[in-house]
Coordinates of C-alpha atoms and ligand atoms in Angstrom, one line a residue:
M1 CA 29.7 -19.8 -23.6
R2 CA 28.2 -18.1 -20.9
L3 CA 31.5 -15.4 -20.5
S4 CA 30.9 -14.2 -23.9
K5 CA 27.1 -14.1 -23.9
Y6 CA 27.2 -11.4 -21.1
A7 CA 30.1 -9.5 -22.7
F8 CA 27.8 -9.2 -25.7
I9 CA 25.4 -8.2 -23.6
G10 CA 27.2 -5.5 -22.1
L11 CA 28.0 -4.2 -25.4
L12 CA 24.2 -3.6 -26.4
S13 CA 23.9 -2.4 -22.7
C14 CA 25.5 0.8 -23.2
C15 CA 23.0 2.8 -25.0
C16 CA 20.2 1.8 -22.5
A17 CA 21.4 0.8 -19.3
M18 CA 19.5 -1.8 -18.7
A19 CA 20.9 -5.8 -20.1
H20 CA 23.4 -6.8 -17.4
A21 CA 24.6 -10.0 -16.1
Q22 CA 22.3 -9.1 -13.1
Y23 CA 19.2 -7.0 -13.3
D24 CA 17.5 -5.6 -9.6
G25 CA 20.6 -7.4 -8.0
I26 CA 19.8 -11.2 -9.6
E27 CA 22.1 -13.0 -11.4
E28 CA 20.6 -13.9 -15.2
G29 CA 20.6 -17.5 -15.1
Y30 CA 19.2 -17.9 -11.5
Y31 CA 15.2 -18.5 -13.4
E32 CA 14.8 -21.3 -15.8
F33 CA 11.9 -20.8 -17.8
P34 CA 8.8 -22.3 -16.2
I35 CA 7.2 -24.1 -19.4
Q36 CA 8.4 -26.0 -22.4
P37 CA 11.7 -24.8 -21.8
D38 CA 13.6 -27.1 -24.3
R39 CA 11.7 -24.4 -27.2
I40 CA 11.3 -21.4 -28.5
N41 CA 7.9 -20.1 -26.4
Y42 CA 6.1 -17.2 -27.7
L43 CA 4.0 -14.6 -25.3
S44 CA 0.8 -13.2 -25.8
G45 CA 1.5 -10.3 -22.8
S46 CA 4.7 -8.6 -21.5
M47 CA 5.4 -7.2 -18.4
G48 CA 4.6 -3.9 -18.1
E49 CA 2.0 -3.9 -21.0
L50 CA -0.1 -1.3 -20.7
R51 CA -3.8 -2.8 -19.9
A52 CA -7.5 -1.4 -19.1
S53 CA -6.9 -1.4 -15.6
H54 CA -3.3 -2.5 -14.6
F55 CA 0.0 -2.7 -16.0
H56 CA 0.6 -6.4 -16.7
A57 CA 2.5 -7.5 -14.1
G58 CA 4.1 -10.6 -16.2
L59 CA 4.7 -13.0 -19.2
D60 CA 1.6 -14.4 -20.9
I61 CA 3.1 -17.2 -22.3
K62 CA 1.1 -19.0 -24.8
T63 CA 0.7 -22.8 -24.9
N64 CA -0.4 -23.2 -28.2
G65 CA -4.2 -23.1 -27.2
R66 CA -4.1 -26.0 -25.0
E67 CA -4.3 -26.4 -21.4
G68 CA -2.3 -29.5 -19.5
L69 CA 1.2 -28.6 -20.3
D70 CA 3.8 -29.0 -17.4
V71 CA 4.5 -26.4 -15.2
Y72 CA 8.4 -26.1 -13.7
A73 CA 9.5 -24.2 -10.4
A74 CA 11.9 -21.3 -11.8
A75 CA 13.8 -22.4 -9.3
E76 CA 14.3 -24.0 -5.7
G77 CA 12.6 -22.7 -3.1
Y78 CA 9.2 -23.5 -1.2
V79 CA 5.4 -23.0 -2.3
S80 CA 4.3 -20.1 0.0
R81 CA 0.7 -19.3 -1.2
I82 CA -2.0 -21.1 -3.6
S83 CA -4.7 -19.5 -4.4
V84 CA -8.0 -20.8 -5.9
S85 CA -10.6 -18.1 -7.3
A86 CA -13.0 -18.2 -10.4
G87 CA -12.0 -14.7 -11.2
G88 CA -8.5 -13.3 -11.3
Y89 CA -5.7 -15.6 -11.4
G90 CA -7.8 -18.7 -10.9
N91 CA -5.6 -21.4 -9.7
C92 CA -2.4 -19.9 -8.8
I93 CA 1.0 -20.8 -7.1
Y94 CA 3.5 -18.6 -5.5
I95 CA 7.1 -20.0 -4.8
Q96 CA 9.0 -18.2 -2.2
H97 CA 13.1 -18.1 -3.3
P98 CA 16.2 -18.3 -0.8
N99 CA 17.2 -15.1 -2.4
G100 CA 14.3 -13.5 -1.4
T101 CA 11.9 -12.8 -4.3
T102 CA 9.1 -14.7 -5.4
T103 CA 7.8 -16.1 -8.6
V104 CA 4.3 -16.5 -9.5
Y105 CA 2.3 -19.2 -12.0
A106 CA -1.6 -18.5 -12.7
H107 CA -4.7 -19.5 -14.5
L108 CA -3.2 -23.3 -13.8
Q109 CA -5.7 -26.1 -15.2
Q110 CA -4.5 -28.2 -12.0
F111 CA -2.1 -28.3 -9.3
D112 CA 0.6 -31.1 -8.7
E113 CA -0.8 -33.7 -6.6
E114 CA 0.5 -33.2 -3.0
L115 CA -0.7 -29.4 -3.7
A116 CA -4.3 -30.6 -4.9
K117 CA -4.5 -32.4 -2.0
Y118 CA -3.6 -29.9 0.5
V119 CA -6.5 -27.5 -1.3
L120 CA -9.0 -29.7 -1.3
E121 CA -8.8 -30.5 2.2
N122 CA -8.4 -26.5 2.7
Q123 CA -11.7 -26.1 0.7
Y124 CA -13.9 -28.5 2.7
Q125 CA -12.2 -27.1 6.0
K126 CA -13.3 -23.9 5.2
E127 CA -16.3 -24.8 2.9
N128 CA -15.4 -22.6 0.5
F129 CA -14.6 -22.8 -3.3
R130 CA -12.4 -19.8 -3.3
V131 CA -9.6 -20.1 -1.3
N132 CA -5.8 -18.1 -0.5
L133 CA -3.6 -20.5 1.5
F134 CA -0.2 -19.6 2.9
P135 CA 1.8 -23.3 3.8
E136 CA 4.0 -23.1 6.4
R137 CA 7.5 -22.4 5.2
N138 CA 9.2 -25.5 3.8
R139 CA 6.1 -28.2 3.9
F140 CA 6.3 -27.8 0.2
K141 CA 9.8 -27.8 -1.2
V142 CA 10.4 -27.0 -4.6
N143 CA 13.6 -28.1 -6.7
K144 CA 14.5 -25.9 -9.7
G145 CA 12.0 -27.3 -12.5
E146 CA 10.4 -29.7 -10.7
V147 CA 6.7 -30.0 -11.8
I148 CA 4.7 -28.0 -9.6
G149 CA 1.1 -28.0 -11.9
L150 CA -0.5 -28.2 -15.1
S151 CA -1.1 -24.7 -17.5
G152 CA -4.5 -24.1 -18.2
N153 CA -7.1 -21.5 -18.7
T154 CA -8.8 -20.8 -15.3
G155 CA -9.7 -17.1 -13.7
S156 CA -9.9 -14.2 -15.7
S157 CA -8.0 -15.8 -18.7
G158 CA -9.0 -14.7 -22.2
G159 CA -7.6 -18.3 -23.3
P160 CA -5.0 -21.2 -22.4
H161 CA -1.9 -19.5 -21.3
L162 CA 0.8 -19.5 -18.5
H163 CA 1.0 -16.0 -16.7
F164 CA 4.1 -16.1 -14.9
E165 CA 5.5 -13.3 -12.9
I166 CA 8.6 -12.6 -10.7
R167 CA 8.4 -10.0 -7.5
N168 CA 11.5 -9.0 -6.0
A169 CA 11.9 -9.0 -2.2
R170 CA 9.9 -5.7 -1.7
Q171 CA 7.0 -7.6 -3.6
E172 CA 7.3 -5.3 -6.9
V173 CA 7.3 -7.0 -9.9
L174 CA 10.1 -7.3 -11.9
D175 CA 10.3 -7.8 -16.3
P176 CA 11.1 -11.4 -16.4
L177 CA 12.6 -10.6 -20.3
R178 CA 15.5 -8.9 -18.7
F179 CA 16.8 -12.2 -17.6
K180 CA 17.3 -13.1 -21.2
F181 CA 15.7 -16.9 -21.7
S182 CA 16.7 -18.0 -24.5
Q183 CA 13.4 -19.9 -24.9
I184 CA 12.0 -16.4 -26.1
K185 CA 13.1 -14.5 -29.3
D186 CA 13.2 -10.9 -30.0
N187 CA 14.8 -8.9 -32.4
I188 CA 12.1 -6.6 -33.8
A189 CA 12.4 -2.9 -32.8
P190 CA 9.0 -1.4 -31.3
L191 CA 6.1 -0.3 -34.2
P192 CA 5.0 3.1 -33.5
R193 CA 1.3 3.6 -34.9
R194 CA 0.7 7.4 -34.0
I195 CA 1.7 10.2 -32.1
A196 CA -0.7 13.0 -30.3
L197 CA -0.5 16.2 -29.5
K198 CA -2.1 17.9 -27.0
T199 CA -2.2 21.6 -25.3
M200 CA -1.8 21.8 -21.9
D201 CA -3.6 25.0 -20.6
I202 CA -5.8 27.3 -21.9
D203 CA -3.3 29.8 -24.0
S204 CA -1.5 27.1 -25.7
R205 CA -1.8 25.8 -29.5
I206 CA -1.3 23.2 -32.0
N207 CA -1.4 24.3 -35.5
G208 CA -3.2 27.3 -34.1
K209 CA -6.1 25.1 -32.2
F210 CA -6.8 24.3 -28.9
G211 CA -7.4 20.5 -28.1
R212 CA -5.4 17.0 -28.7
F213 CA -4.7 15.9 -32.0
E214 CA -3.7 12.7 -33.5
Y215 CA -0.9 12.1 -36.4
V216 CA -0.4 9.0 -38.4
L217 CA 3.1 8.2 -38.7
Q218 CA 4.7 7.3 -41.9
R219 CA 7.8 4.7 -42.0
R220 CA 11.2 6.0 -43.7
G221 CA 14.1 3.6 -43.5
N222 CA 14.3 2.2 -40.0
E223 CA 12.4 5.4 -38.5
Y224 CA 9.1 6.5 -38.3
I225 CA 8.7 10.5 -39.0
L226 CA 6.1 13.1 -39.7
P227 CA 6.8 14.9 -43.3
D228 CA 5.3 18.2 -42.2
T229 CA 6.9 20.5 -39.2
L230 CA 4.2 21.3 -36.8
T231 CA 3.4 25.0 -35.3
A232 CA 2.9 25.4 -31.8
F233 CA 3.2 27.0 -29.0
G234 CA 2.9 27.1 -25.2
N235 CA 2.8 23.9 -22.9
I236 CA 2.5 20.6 -25.4
G237 CA 2.3 17.0 -23.8
V238 CA 3.2 14.5 -26.7
E239 CA 1.8 11.0 -26.6
I240 CA 2.5 7.5 -28.6
W241 CA 0.4 4.9 -29.7
A242 CA 2.9 2.1 -29.9
H243 CA 3.6 -1.6 -29.5
D244 CA 6.5 -4.2 -29.2
K245 CA 6.2 -7.0 -31.3
L246 CA 8.5 -10.6 -30.8
N247 CA 9.6 -13.1 -33.1
G248 CA 7.0 -15.6 -34.2
A249 CA 3.6 -14.4 -32.9
P250 CA 1.5 -11.2 -33.9
N251 CA 0.5 -10.2 -30.5
R252 CA 1.0 -6.3 -29.6
N253 CA 3.3 -6.1 -26.5
G254 CA 4.8 -3.3 -24.5
I255 CA 7.2 -1.3 -24.7
P256 CA 8.9 -0.8 -21.1
I257 CA 11.5 2.2 -22.1
I258 CA 11.2 5.4 -24.1
K259 CA 13.3 8.9 -23.8
V260 CA 12.2 11.7 -25.5
N261 CA 14.8 14.5 -26.5
D262 CA 14.4 18.4 -27.3
G263 CA 17.1 18.4 -29.4
E264 CA 20.4 17.8 -26.8
E265 CA 17.6 17.7 -23.9
L266 CA 16.0 15.1 -22.2
L267 CA 12.3 15.8 -21.7
F268 CA 10.9 12.5 -20.7
S269 CA 12.3 8.9 -20.2
Q270 CA 10.3 6.2 -18.4
D271 CA 11.7 2.6 -18.0
I272 CA 8.9 0.3 -16.6
D273 CA 11.5 -2.3 -14.7
T274 CA 9.7 -2.3 -11.3
I275 CA 5.7 -2.2 -10.9
R276 CA 4.3 -1.5 -7.3
F277 CA 0.8 -3.1 -7.1
S278 CA -0.5 -0.1 -4.5
Q279 CA 0.2 2.3 -7.9
Q280 CA -1.2 0.0 -10.4
K281 CA -4.4 2.4 -10.7
N282 CA -2.0 5.1 -12.1
I283 CA -2.4 3.4 -15.6
R284 CA -5.2 5.7 -15.6
I285 CA -2.8 8.7 -15.9
H286 CA 0.2 7.0 -17.6
T287 CA -2.4 6.6 -20.4
N288 CA -4.7 9.1 -21.6
Y289 CA -8.2 7.9 -20.4
K290 CA -10.0 10.0 -22.1
A291 CA -8.6 9.5 -25.5
E292 CA -8.9 5.9 -25.0
R293 CA -12.7 6.1 -24.5
E294 CA -13.3 8.4 -27.1
N295 CA -11.5 6.4 -30.0
G296 CA -10.4 3.0 -28.3
R297 CA -6.6 3.9 -28.7
R298 CA -4.2 3.6 -25.6
F299 CA -1.7 6.0 -25.9
N300 CA 0.9 6.3 -23.7
K301 CA 1.4 10.2 -22.0
L302 CA 5.2 11.2 -22.6
Y303 CA 4.8 13.6 -19.3
I304 CA 3.7 13.1 -16.0
D305 CA 0.8 14.4 -15.6
D306 CA -1.1 15.9 -12.2
G307 CA -1.6 13.2 -9.4
N308 CA 0.9 10.4 -11.2
T309 CA 2.8 8.5 -8.3
L310 CA 4.4 6.3 -10.7
K311 CA 8.4 5.8 -9.6
F312 CA 9.6 4.7 -13.1
Y313 CA 10.2 7.7 -14.7
E314 CA 14.0 8.0 -14.4
E315 CA 14.8 11.6 -14.7
A316 CA 12.5 13.3 -11.9
E317 CA 13.4 16.5 -12.5
Y318 CA 11.8 17.0 -16.3
D319 CA 8.0 16.5 -16.5
G320 CA 8.3 16.3 -20.0
I321 CA 6.0 19.1 -21.2
L322 CA 7.4 20.4 -24.2
K323 CA 7.6 24.7 -23.9
V324 CA 7.0 26.2 -27.1
S325 CA 8.0 30.2 -27.7
E326 CA 7.6 32.2 -30.5
D327 CA 9.9 31.1 -33.3
S328 CA 11.4 28.4 -31.4
K329 CA 12.5 25.0 -32.9
H330 CA 12.2 21.6 -31.5
P331 CA 13.4 18.6 -33.2
I332 CA 11.8 16.2 -31.1
S333 CA 12.8 12.2 -31.0
I334 CA 11.4 9.9 -29.4
K335 CA 13.6 6.7 -28.6
L336 CA 11.3 3.5 -27.6
I337 CA 13.1 0.4 -26.5
D338 CA 12.3 -3.0 -25.9
S339 CA 13.4 -5.5 -22.9
Y340 CA 15.7 -7.0 -25.6
G341 CA 17.3 -3.5 -26.6
N342 CA 15.8 -3.4 -29.9
Q343 CA 15.7 0.3 -30.6
R344 CA 13.3 2.4 -32.9
K345 CA 13.6 6.3 -33.1
V346 CA 10.2 8.4 -34.3
L347 CA 11.4 11.7 -35.5
F348 CA 9.4 15.0 -35.8
N349 CA 9.8 18.6 -35.8
V350 CA 8.0 21.1 -34.0
K351 CA 8.1 25.4 -34.7
G352 CA 7.3 27.9 -32.0
A353 CA 4.4 30.1 -33.5
A354 CA 2.7 33.1 -32.1
P355 CA -1.2 32.5 -31.3
S356 CA -3.4 34.1 -34.1
N357 CA -7.1 34.3 -33.7
K358 CA -6.7 33.3 -37.2
T359 CA -6.1 29.1 -38.2
N360 CA -6.1 27.9 -41.9
V361 CA -6.5 24.6 -40.5
R362 CA -10.3 23.4 -40.7
I363 CA -12.3 23.6 -37.1
N364 CA -14.2 20.5 -37.0
P365 CA -16.8 21.7 -34.4
Y366 CA -17.7 19.3 -31.2
D367 CA -21.9 18.8 -30.6
E368 CA -21.4 19.8 -27.3
P369 CA -19.0 22.0 -25.5
Y370 CA -15.9 20.2 -24.4
V371 CA -14.0 19.8 -21.6
L372 CA -10.2 19.1 -21.8
D373 CA -8.5 19.5 -18.4
N374 CA -9.2 22.9 -17.0
T375 CA -10.5 24.2 -20.3
L376 CA -14.2 24.4 -21.7
M377 CA -14.4 24.6 -25.4
M378 CA -17.4 26.1 -27.3
F379 CA -18.3 26.3 -30.8
D380 CA -20.2 28.8 -32.8
K381 CA -20.9 29.8 -36.2
V382 CA -19.2 33.2 -37.2
S383 CA -21.5 35.7 -37.2
S384 CA -21.8 39.9 -36.8
H385 CA -20.6 39.7 -32.9
N386 CA -18.1 36.9 -32.8
S387 CA -19.1 36.4 -29.1
I388 CA -20.6 34.3 -26.7
T389 CA -22.4 35.0 -23.1
M390 CA -21.3 32.8 -20.1
S391 CA -24.0 32.7 -17.0
L392 CA -21.8 32.8 -14.1
P393 CA -23.0 32.9 -10.1
T394 CA -21.4 36.6 -10.2
G395 CA -23.5 37.7 -13.0
D396 CA -23.1 37.6 -17.4
E397 CA -19.5 37.8 -19.0
K398 CA -19.1 38.5 -22.5
V399 CA -16.2 36.1 -24.0
Q400 CA -14.4 37.1 -27.4
A401 CA -13.6 34.1 -29.8
A402 CA -10.6 32.7 -28.8
Y403 CA -9.6 32.2 -32.8
S404 CA -11.7 31.1 -36.0
D405 CA -11.2 29.4 -39.4
G406 CA -13.5 31.9 -41.2
R407 CA -16.4 29.3 -40.5
T408 CA -16.7 28.5 -36.8
N409 CA -15.8 30.6 -33.8
V410 CA -14.0 28.3 -30.9
F411 CA -14.4 29.7 -27.7
L412 CA -12.0 29.1 -24.4
W413 CA -13.7 29.0 -20.7
D414 CA -10.9 28.5 -18.3
L415 CA -12.8 26.6 -15.5
K416 CA -10.9 27.5 -12.6
K417 CA -11.9 31.3 -12.7
A418 CA -15.8 30.2 -12.4
L419 CA -18.1 27.6 -13.4
P420 CA -20.3 28.4 -15.6
S421 CA -24.7 27.7 -15.7
K422 CA -25.1 28.2 -19.1
V423 CA -23.9 30.0 -22.4
K424 CA -25.3 31.9 -24.5
Y425 CA -24.8 31.8 -28.6
A426 CA -25.8 34.1 -31.2
E427 CA -28.9 32.2 -31.7
G428 CA -30.0 30.0 -28.7
E429 CA -28.6 29.1 -25.4
E430 CA -27.0 25.9 -23.6
V431 CA -27.4 24.8 -20.2
L432 CA -23.7 23.4 -19.1
G433 CA -24.9 22.0 -15.8
F434 CA -21.6 22.3 -13.8
T435 CA -22.3 22.0 -10.4
N436 CA -19.2 22.0 -8.2
L437 CA -15.3 22.2 -8.4
V438 CA -13.6 18.9 -6.4
P439 CA -9.8 19.6 -6.1
A440 CA -8.0 16.7 -5.5
A441 CA -6.4 15.2 -2.2
S442 CA -9.1 16.6 0.0
E443 CA -12.5 15.3 1.3
H444 CA -15.4 16.7 -0.5
S445 CA -19.5 16.9 -0.2
F446 CA -22.0 18.2 -2.6
L447 CA -25.5 18.3 -1.8
S448 CA -28.2 18.7 -4.0
D449 CA -32.0 18.8 -3.1
S450 CA -32.2 15.1 -4.4
Y451 CA -29.1 13.4 -4.4
S452 CA -25.6 13.8 -2.6
L453 CA -21.5 13.1 -3.7
K454 CA -18.7 12.4 -1.1
F455 CA -15.3 12.3 -2.5
G456 CA -12.3 11.2 -0.5
K457 CA -8.9 12.3 0.1
S458 CA -7.7 9.4 -2.6
T459 CA -10.9 9.6 -4.8
L460 CA -9.3 11.9 -7.3
F461 CA -6.4 12.4 -9.4
D462 CA -6.6 15.9 -10.4
T463 CA -9.1 18.7 -9.9
V464 CA -12.4 17.8 -11.4
Y465 CA -15.7 19.8 -13.0
I466 CA -19.0 18.0 -11.9
Q467 CA -21.5 18.2 -14.5
S468 CA -24.7 16.2 -12.9
Y469 CA -28.1 15.6 -13.7
H470 CA -30.9 14.0 -12.1
G471 CA -34.0 13.7 -13.6
V472 CA -35.9 10.9 -15.7
G473 CA -34.3 9.8 -18.6
K474 CA -35.4 8.9 -22.5
N475 CA -36.7 5.6 -21.9
G476 CA -38.8 6.5 -18.5
Q477 CA -36.3 5.2 -16.2
E478 CA -34.0 7.2 -13.1
L479 CA -31.2 8.7 -14.0
L480 CA -28.3 9.9 -12.4
E481 CA -25.5 11.1 -14.3
V482 CA -22.1 12.1 -13.1
N483 CA -19.9 13.6 -15.7
Q484 CA -18.9 11.1 -18.3
D485 CA -16.7 8.4 -18.3
V486 CA -13.5 10.4 -19.8
I487 CA -12.3 11.5 -16.5
P488 CA -10.1 8.9 -14.4
L489 CA -11.3 8.0 -10.8
K490 CA -8.3 6.9 -8.4
G491 CA -10.4 5.8 -6.1
S492 CA -14.4 5.6 -5.1
I493 CA -17.5 8.5 -4.7
E494 CA -19.9 8.0 -2.2
A495 CA -23.4 9.0 -3.5
E496 CA -26.9 8.7 -2.0
M497 CA -29.9 9.4 -3.9
V498 CA -33.5 10.0 -3.1
P499 CA -35.4 8.6 -6.0
L500 CA -37.7 10.8 -8.3
L501 CA -40.0 8.0 -9.7
E502 CA -42.5 6.1 -7.3
Y503 CA -41.4 2.4 -6.7
D504 CA -43.5 -0.2 -5.2
S505 CA -41.2 -2.5 -2.9
A506 CA -38.4 0.2 -3.4
E507 CA -36.1 -2.6 -1.7
S508 CA -36.2 -4.7 -4.5
Y509 CA -34.4 -2.5 -7.0
H510 CA -30.9 -2.0 -7.0
V511 CA -28.6 1.0 -9.0
Y512 CA -26.9 -0.2 -12.0
Q513 CA -24.5 2.0 -14.0
V514 CA -25.7 2.0 -17.7
N515 CA -22.7 3.8 -19.9
N516 CA -23.7 1.2 -22.5
P517 CA -27.3 0.9 -22.0
N518 CA -27.4 -2.6 -23.4
Y519 CA -24.6 -3.9 -20.3
P520 CA -26.5 -2.6 -16.9
S521 CA -24.1 -3.2 -14.6
F522 CA -25.1 -4.1 -10.8
V523 CA -23.7 -1.5 -8.6
G524 CA -26.2 -2.9 -5.6
G525 CA -26.7 0.2 -2.8
E526 CA -28.4 -0.1 0.7
W527 CA -32.2 1.2 1.2
E528 CA -32.6 3.4 4.3
D529 CA -35.6 6.1 5.1
G530 CA -36.0 6.2 1.1
K531 CA -33.1 7.1 -0.1
I532 CA -30.3 4.4 -1.6
R533 CA -26.9 4.7 -0.6
F534 CA -23.8 3.3 -3.2
G535 CA -20.3 3.7 -4.1
F536 CA -19.1 4.0 -7.4
S537 CA -15.6 4.0 -9.4
S538 CA -16.0 5.4 -12.6
F539 CA -18.2 8.0 -14.1
G540 CA -21.2 8.0 -15.9
K541 CA -24.7 7.3 -15.9
F542 CA -27.1 4.9 -13.1
T543 CA -30.3 4.0 -12.7
L544 CA -32.6 2.0 -10.2
L545 CA -33.6 -1.2 -11.9
R546 CA -35.4 -4.5 -10.7
D547 CA -34.3 -7.8 -11.0
D548 CA -36.6 -10.2 -9.7
T549 CA -36.2 -13.4 -11.7
A550 CA -33.8 -16.0 -9.7
P551 CA -30.8 -17.4 -11.2
T552 CA -31.3 -20.9 -13.6
I553 CA -29.6 -24.0 -13.2
K554 CA -29.2 -26.4 -15.3
Y555 CA -28.6 -30.1 -14.8
R556 CA -25.9 -32.1 -16.6
P557 CA -26.2 -35.8 -16.0
V558 CA -23.9 -37.3 -13.3
R559 CA -20.4 -38.6 -14.9
E560 CA -18.0 -40.4 -13.6
N561 CA -19.2 -39.9 -9.7
V562 CA -19.5 -35.9 -10.8
I563 CA -22.5 -33.8 -10.9
S564 CA -22.2 -30.7 -12.6
F565 CA -24.4 -27.7 -13.8
T566 CA -24.7 -24.7 -15.8
I567 CA -25.7 -21.6 -13.5
K568 CA -26.8 -18.1 -15.1
D569 CA -28.6 -14.9 -13.9
D570 CA -29.6 -12.2 -16.7
L571 CA -29.4 -8.8 -14.9
S572 CA -27.5 -8.8 -11.8
G573 CA -25.4 -11.8 -11.8
I574 CA -24.5 -14.4 -9.9
K575 CA -23.4 -13.9 -6.1
S576 CA -23.0 -17.3 -4.5
Y577 CA -23.9 -20.8 -4.5
E578 CA -23.6 -23.8 -2.3
A579 CA -24.1 -27.5 -2.8
E580 CA -24.8 -29.7 0.0
I581 CA -25.0 -33.9 0.1
D582 CA -27.2 -35.8 2.8
G583 CA -26.5 -32.2 4.4
E584 CA -22.7 -32.2 4.3
W585 CA -21.2 -29.4 2.0
L586 CA -19.4 -30.4 -1.0
L587 CA -17.3 -28.4 -3.5
M588 CA -18.3 -27.4 -6.5
N589 CA -15.8 -25.9 -8.7
Y590 CA -16.7 -23.4 -10.4
E591 CA -15.5 -21.8 -14.1
R592 CA -17.3 -18.6 -14.8
K593 CA -16.3 -18.1 -17.9
R594 CA -18.5 -21.0 -19.2
N595 CA -21.0 -20.9 -16.4
L596 CA -20.1 -24.3 -15.4
I597 CA -20.0 -25.9 -11.6
W598 CA -19.3 -29.2 -11.0
S599 CA -18.8 -31.2 -7.6
E600 CA -15.7 -32.6 -6.3
R601 CA -15.9 -34.7 -3.1
L602 CA -12.9 -35.1 -0.5
D603 CA -12.8 -39.1 -0.2
K604 CA -12.9 -39.5 -4.7
T605 CA -13.7 -43.4 -3.8
K606 CA -16.9 -42.4 -2.0
P607 CA -20.0 -42.8 -4.5
L608 CA -22.1 -39.8 -4.9
T609 CA -25.2 -40.9 -3.5
G610 CA -27.6 -39.3 -0.9
E611 CA -30.3 -36.0 -1.2
F612 CA -28.2 -33.3 -2.7
A613 CA -29.2 -29.8 -2.5
L614 CA -28.2 -26.9 -4.6
K615 CA -28.5 -22.9 -3.7
V616 CA -27.5 -20.0 -6.4
S617 CA -28.5 -16.6 -5.1
D618 CA -28.0 -13.7 -7.5
Q619 CA -26.6 -9.9 -6.2
A620 CA -30.4 -9.1 -6.1
G621 CA -31.2 -11.5 -3.7
N622 CA -33.0 -13.8 -5.4
E623 CA -32.6 -17.9 -4.9
Q624 CA -32.8 -20.9 -7.3
I625 CA -33.0 -24.2 -5.5
F626 CA -31.8 -27.4 -7.1
K627 CA -32.9 -30.9 -5.4
L628 CA -32.2 -34.4 -6.3
K629 CA -32.3 -37.7 -5.0
L630 CA -28.8 -39.2 -6.2
Ligands
ZN701 ZN1 -1.5 -12.1 -17.4

């Protein structure tokens, strides 16, 4: 049986070179499925799946909306790490195996009895709910298939499930599906939705226009196509919006393997078979960050953008950029392959056409000048003189329309040449507010009268053109705006601001990011000599707000020797809490999603009596105290 199964997989692997009896040097069958191993399971997440801030590191295995299912050690070994936190992986177990790999089991409801006792003792010893423990080698040995805990929904989990990872000896995550667990079925090919084409520089065009354009794919038999040939010129980036579906579940998972061909020539190839944690931030340039912020769709770029350091692009000599010259023909095929080898093809044609100053495709002008990479795009109604004037540090410069549809003129300006402060149209003018060009991979400081920005060597993926403003917003509040949150940051920017408005007791004000004005997000900051210093890791708008309201504590009656509370804070958010009984530290477990904390004694037989005190602090330094004689 075993041999024939491998022989079959071997046949499949000729075309995708991934399904072998071994994966990353590990035998298939080494690991047992960690939950409900006697039945078919379903996934709500796959390894490598594109998430907002990272590539998903493992499988999210559904647990039928329930908690408390037995979780099994996938192979023999010993527990090498246990962590407990209100966010992230919640209650989590790491098992080290003799072959050098580690398996990870996250969002658990409970640890196995022996582990639970060890965790509780350590929480009391460290007087902290949050712990990250590394038991000595072989202290907690496990056999393959041994129960290690119960599945749950702890940490940053959006519903009951088991998050399961396999990491190799280099601590890179592997794709567990490539071990071909019989508990997961997938014979459904990936489902492409849209492709996008993007001009990669100022001279490139798509259907006569500059910019990024999305096209809805149409199904034709087993393939997805664009019925019309696209015309293009210059350097073009292709992107795809697609998902993989597995049998029996509606969830949209990731697609690990994508190959793009221009006729016979391989243009781009990715295979997300391992991910390094240190490279997770590259998700922001592996996907189109700007498009996602603007329209909510997460496209996989099929080209390797500047600053991208991911290693899973197989053919490093191809950057994926399609080079289109006049009259050239490009039959493009995109092959999407899931971890089980199911394949789907997307086909479309691109034809080279020299750029022209007329396009017969309607131009939809934006309300404001628009930056795409290094190019500034401006729009004006067609008029008698068809030019605009850029105000540059060196004086004014006239710019002719790049192209027109007869109603709207499009003007393009290469920001690498010079940063314009203003643009004058046929009627009226517009302040552009470019203050600075910041190259990637170098330290850079930018000073103005009332604020400064400091960029580190690893702050940026690529050159950024800063458009910043410090003033008073429409709502009468302080406003510091540094670009829009459409450019990804790799690291953080240090800012220093001298407020323009008067504040009594300035120290009680903190910086909040207000990209969404309805949800101010606490940034913090430290005051010194009338200035506030803070760091941020996404562009956008910042203001100063005062949180002088302490957190609320709602007492829930003692049940079964356990005291519990609902704790909430309205603006800055909960920072910490601490409970005591008769002056001794008392563990309170924290379920952040439900704003719930509840006590757990080291000695559970000891009755919960005495002087109880709870202190809850928010990030702005406000404290609420609750006392009770139990
Ligand atoms: Zn997960």
